[in-house]
């Protein structure tokens, strides 16, 4: 489902949109694309976006889609740098399968073969109200992906707490 600026909702096939500024190229000429987004589970909005508005104690779901193009990428590691104010909750899912590990240190996803994708989901909880000053607090959540063939590729999700 997608919603335009006028509030009109559109339904259809799930699709992945990848922008060129979220990729990491290897010396061999392949590209490991990364698309990230988050959504506030307390709202009916199921669109994963780069900016999310939340209230204290809300749960946030994160999605990271990685697509290999032009070659295989080995030892793919995803790291999440959650800012103070957010606490990791729940399990990590890689292609709908539970994965153990510490996201702050990085989890090894393994190999993503040329033309294939890996989808990672995880959740964080917004801390309680007394952890924030009055008004709006913006938090920057950084997600980094690397592999044996690439340098770090970092994307940011802005979490606006009000």
Coordinates of C-alpha atoms in Angstrom, one line a residue:
X1 CA 0.0 0.0 0.0
X2 CA 1.2 3.5 -0.8
X3 CA -0.4 6.9 0.1
X4 CA 0.0 10.1 -1.9
X5 CA 0.1 13.7 -0.5
X6 CA -3.7 13.9 -0.7
X7 CA -4.3 10.8 1.5
X8 CA -5.4 8.6 -1.5
X9 CA -4.2 5.0 -0.9
X10 CA -3.1 2.7 -3.6
X11 CA -2.8 -1.1 -3.2
X12 CA -0.9 -3.5 -5.4
X13 CA 2.0 -5.9 -5.7
X14 CA 4.9 -5.4 -3.1
X15 CA 7.8 -3.7 -4.8
X16 CA 11.3 -2.6 -3.8
X17 CA 12.6 0.7 -4.9
X18 CA 16.3 1.3 -4.8
X19 CA 18.1 4.6 -5.2
X20 CA 21.6 4.9 -6.6
X21 CA 22.9 6.8 -3.6
X22 CA 22.5 3.7 -1.4
X23 CA 24.9 1.3 -3.0
X24 CA 28.4 0.1 -2.4
X25 CA 30.6 -1.0 -5.4
X26 CA 33.3 -3.5 -5.4
X27 CA 36.6 -3.5 -7.2
X28 CA 35.4 -6.3 -9.4
X29 CA 32.5 -4.1 -10.8
X30 CA 29.6 -5.5 -8.9
X31 CA 27.2 -3.5 -6.7
X32 CA 25.6 -4.4 -3.4
X33 CA 22.5 -2.2 -3.2
X34 CA 21.0 -1.3 0.2
X35 CA 17.5 0.0 0.8
X36 CA 16.5 0.9 4.3
X37 CA 13.3 2.1 6.1
X38 CA 11.4 2.1 9.3
X39 CA 7.8 2.3 10.4
X40 CA 6.0 3.1 13.7
X41 CA 4.1 -0.1 14.7
X42 CA 1.6 2.0 16.8
X43 CA 0.1 3.6 13.6
X44 CA -1.8 2.1 10.8
X45 CA 0.9 3.3 8.4
X46 CA 2.8 0.3 7.1
X47 CA 5.1 2.2 4.7
X48 CA 8.8 1.9 5.6
X49 CA 10.3 5.4 5.4
X50 CA 13.6 7.2 6.0
X51 CA 11.9 9.5 8.6
X52 CA 9.5 8.2 11.3
X53 CA 7.5 10.1 13.8
X54 CA 7.0 8.3 17.2
X55 CA 6.0 8.8 20.8
X56 CA 7.9 7.5 23.8
X57 CA 7.4 3.8 24.3
X58 CA 6.4 3.2 20.7
X59 CA 7.8 0.2 18.8
X60 CA 9.7 0.8 15.6
X61 CA 10.2 -1.9 12.9
X62 CA 13.2 -1.6 10.6
X63 CA 13.7 -3.1 7.1
X64 CA 16.9 -3.5 5.3
X65 CA 16.9 -5.0 1.7
X66 CA 20.2 -5.9 0.2
X67 CA 20.5 -6.9 -3.5
X68 CA 23.7 -8.2 -5.2
X69 CA 24.3 -7.2 -8.8
X70 CA 27.2 -8.2 -11.0
X71 CA 28.8 -10.6 -8.6
X72 CA 28.5 -12.6 -5.3
X73 CA 29.1 -10.7 -2.1
X74 CA 30.7 -12.8 0.7
X75 CA 30.7 -12.3 4.5
X76 CA 28.0 -9.6 4.4
X77 CA 27.7 -7.9 7.8
X78 CA 24.9 -5.6 8.9
X79 CA 25.5 -3.3 11.9
X80 CA 22.9 -1.1 13.5
X81 CA 24.0 1.9 15.6
X82 CA 21.0 2.8 17.6
X83 CA 21.1 6.2 19.3
X84 CA 20.5 6.8 23.0
X85 CA 16.7 6.8 23.4
X86 CA 16.1 3.6 21.4
X87 CA 16.5 0.1 22.8
X88 CA 16.7 -3.1 20.6
X89 CA 13.6 -5.4 21.0
X90 CA 12.5 -8.7 19.6
X91 CA 14.3 -11.0 17.2
X92 CA 16.3 -10.3 14.0
X93 CA 14.8 -11.9 10.9
X94 CA 16.9 -12.5 7.8
X95 CA 14.7 -13.7 4.9
X96 CA 12.0 -14.4 7.5
X97 CA 14.2 -16.7 9.5
X98 CA 15.4 -15.8 13.1
X99 CA 19.0 -14.8 13.4
X100 CA 20.9 -14.5 16.6
X101 CA 23.6 -11.9 17.3
X102 CA 24.2 -8.4 18.5
X103 CA 23.2 -5.7 15.9
X104 CA 25.4 -3.1 17.6
X105 CA 28.5 -5.3 16.9
X106 CA 27.2 -6.6 13.5
X107 CA 25.5 -9.8 12.4
X108 CA 26.9 -11.9 9.6
X109 CA 24.3 -12.5 6.9
X110 CA 26.6 -14.7 4.9
X111 CA 26.8 -14.6 1.1
X112 CA 24.3 -12.8 -1.2
X113 CA 24.7 -14.3 -4.7
X114 CA 24.5 -12.2 -7.9
X115 CA 20.9 -11.4 -8.6
X116 CA 19.6 -12.4 -5.2
X117 CA 18.5 -10.4 -2.3
X118 CA 18.4 -10.6 1.5
X119 CA 15.8 -8.9 3.6
X120 CA 16.5 -8.1 7.3
X121 CA 13.9 -7.0 9.8
X122 CA 14.4 -5.9 13.5
X123 CA 12.7 -3.8 16.0
X124 CA 13.6 -1.1 18.5
X125 CA 11.5 0.5 21.3
X126 CA 11.5 4.2 22.0
X127 CA 12.5 4.8 25.6
X128 CA 10.0 6.3 28.2
X129 CA 9.0 10.0 28.2
X130 CA 11.4 11.0 31.0
X131 CA 14.4 10.1 28.8
X132 CA 13.5 13.0 26.5
X133 CA 13.4 16.7 26.9
X134 CA 10.1 18.6 26.3
X135 CA 9.3 19.1 22.6
X136 CA 10.6 17.1 19.7
X137 CA 13.8 15.1 19.9
X138 CA 15.4 13.9 16.6
X139 CA 17.4 10.7 16.8
X140 CA 19.7 9.4 14.0
X141 CA 19.7 5.6 13.6
X142 CA 22.6 4.5 11.4
X143 CA 22.6 1.2 9.5
X144 CA 25.9 0.0 8.0
X145 CA 26.5 -2.9 5.6
X146 CA 29.8 -4.3 4.5
X147 CA 31.2 -7.3 2.8
X148 CA 34.6 -8.8 1.8
X149 CA 34.3 -7.1 -1.6
X150 CA 33.0 -3.7 -0.5
X151 CA 33.7 -0.8 1.9
X152 CA 31.1 0.2 4.5
X153 CA 27.8 1.5 3.1
X154 CA 25.9 3.5 5.7
X155 CA 22.3 4.8 5.6
X156 CA 20.4 6.9 8.2
X157 CA 16.9 6.7 9.5
X158 CA 15.6 9.9 11.3
X159 CA 13.4 9.1 14.3
X160 CA 11.4 12.1 15.4
X161 CA 10.2 11.7 19.0
X162 CA 7.4 14.0 20.2

